[in-house]
Amino acid sequence: MLQLCRNHFKREDIGFVQICEYSKEGKVARARDMFFHGDAHFLLYTERFHFFNRIRVKGIRHLIFYSPPNVPHFYYEMCNLMQESNMNKKIGSMSNMTVTVLYSKYDINQLSAIVGTDRAVRMIESERNVHMLVTDAKNTDTI
């Protein structure tokens, strides 16, 4: 999937950097810096890289999972990086942040580990194509 995204970004001339488990330390540092300072609009980041190297990715405003992570707590780790202390104050605002997870019926196990079994089943069996989880300090709910 990473190659599909990379090829699309190249074809459409979209600014991006990528990090995978085979990336050298210098390339990782350069990619993180470019992403944080807004020189690259997207950072393609693999789950395997996150498994082997728990780095703090700064500057995340919109997080897109191509499928639910195989290791459920990776979802929470990545979401927790979307804190004000990790943001570049010169780029964007804290008020417009999103997390998107693309999933199919075959992702039921990974999805249930993130949102719970009952909610995952309802989401998979639903007629609707989009499900929104709204989170605030008091409540998390499916709309």
XYZ file of C-alpha atoms in Angstrom:
143
model
C 0.000 0.000 0.000
C 2.866 2.333 0.722
C 4.022 1.978 -2.885
C 0.529 2.807 -4.182
C 0.440 6.003 -2.125
C 4.001 6.901 -3.071
C 3.334 6.358 -6.778
C 0.145 8.425 -6.609
C 1.919 11.292 -4.835
C 4.717 11.243 -7.420
C 2.280 11.124 -10.330
C 0.238 14.043 -8.931
C 3.365 15.982 -7.866
C 2.324 16.097 -4.197
C 5.037 16.942 -1.677
C 5.789 13.981 0.590
C 8.538 12.172 2.447
C 8.614 8.537 3.486
C 10.038 6.499 6.319
C 10.203 2.716 6.420
C 12.075 0.146 8.487
C 14.986 0.222 5.992
C 15.448 4.019 6.065
C 18.837 5.235 7.272
C 18.966 7.502 10.343
C 19.925 10.548 8.268
C 17.005 10.079 5.893
C 14.622 9.630 8.827
C 15.872 12.838 10.468
C 15.594 14.770 7.197
C 12.073 13.448 6.535
C 10.896 14.328 10.053
C 12.346 17.829 9.763
C 10.758 18.459 6.364
C 7.382 17.213 7.605
C 7.478 19.266 10.817
C 8.438 22.477 9.013
C 5.826 22.025 6.279
C 8.259 21.383 3.416
C 6.499 18.030 2.873
C 2.722 17.887 3.111
C 2.576 14.120 3.746
C 4.735 11.687 5.681
C 4.339 8.057 4.607
C 5.199 6.025 7.681
C 5.050 2.229 7.954
C 3.777 0.210 10.883
C 6.951 -1.887 10.729
C 9.076 1.249 11.169
C 6.979 2.187 14.201
C 7.408 -1.335 15.599
C 11.208 -1.161 15.393
C 11.723 2.577 16.085
C 9.327 4.376 18.412
C 10.129 7.919 17.310
C 8.103 11.010 18.130
C 6.646 12.324 14.884
C 5.953 16.017 15.335
C 3.558 18.128 13.321
C 0.772 15.575 12.732
C -2.534 17.316 12.095
C -4.308 14.668 10.042
C -3.577 11.004 10.575
C -4.694 8.420 8.003
C -4.411 4.694 8.602
C -4.681 2.698 5.376
C -5.996 -0.149 7.552
C -6.270 -0.584 11.330
C -2.843 -1.341 12.799
C -2.053 -4.986 13.538
C -0.800 -3.901 16.957
C -3.782 -2.021 18.472
C -1.868 0.264 20.821
C -0.009 1.739 17.818
C -3.299 3.502 16.997
C -3.302 5.200 20.398
C 0.424 5.959 20.292
C 0.074 7.742 16.945
C -3.063 9.619 18.030
C -1.304 10.751 21.207
C 1.390 12.400 19.069
C -1.243 14.919 17.974
C -0.637 17.121 21.018
C -0.045 20.839 21.084
C 3.506 20.330 22.367
C 4.343 18.392 19.160
C 2.995 21.043 16.779
C 4.773 23.701 14.772
C 2.970 26.869 15.893
C 3.716 28.581 12.560
C 1.827 25.974 10.519
C -1.877 25.150 10.913
C -4.050 25.216 14.009
C -4.976 22.820 16.781
C -8.689 23.237 16.039
C -8.592 21.283 12.769
C -7.222 17.807 13.433
C -8.549 14.448 12.240
C -7.817 10.732 12.395
C -9.124 8.556 9.560
C -9.022 4.754 9.468
C -9.849 2.930 6.249
C -11.128 -0.565 6.925
C -13.036 -3.458 5.394
C -14.940 -6.413 6.815
C -11.664 -8.345 6.833
C -10.236 -5.927 9.416
C -12.781 -6.860 12.104
C -10.149 -8.217 14.541
C -7.921 -5.139 14.368
C -10.919 -2.792 14.442
C -12.472 -4.500 17.473
C -9.192 -4.146 19.367
C -9.432 -0.374 18.858
C -13.150 0.423 19.231
C -14.440 -2.677 21.033
C -16.131 -5.765 19.656
C -19.733 -4.508 19.815
C -18.974 -1.224 18.077
C -16.764 -2.918 15.462
C -19.542 -5.372 14.581
C -22.055 -2.514 14.290
C -19.660 -0.592 12.053
C -18.937 -3.578 9.791
C -22.603 -4.591 9.484
C -23.892 -1.056 8.971
C -25.312 0.146 5.657
C -23.366 3.391 6.073
C -19.927 3.854 4.528
C -18.652 6.416 7.036
C -18.565 6.211 10.829
C -17.382 9.071 12.974
C -16.087 8.683 16.509
C -16.274 11.990 18.305
C -14.059 12.297 21.342
C -14.025 14.941 24.032
C -13.018 14.910 27.672
C -16.309 13.312 28.764
C -17.571 11.133 25.944
C -16.681 8.955 22.977
C -19.567 8.045 20.722
C -20.352 6.723 17.269
C -22.419 9.061 15.131
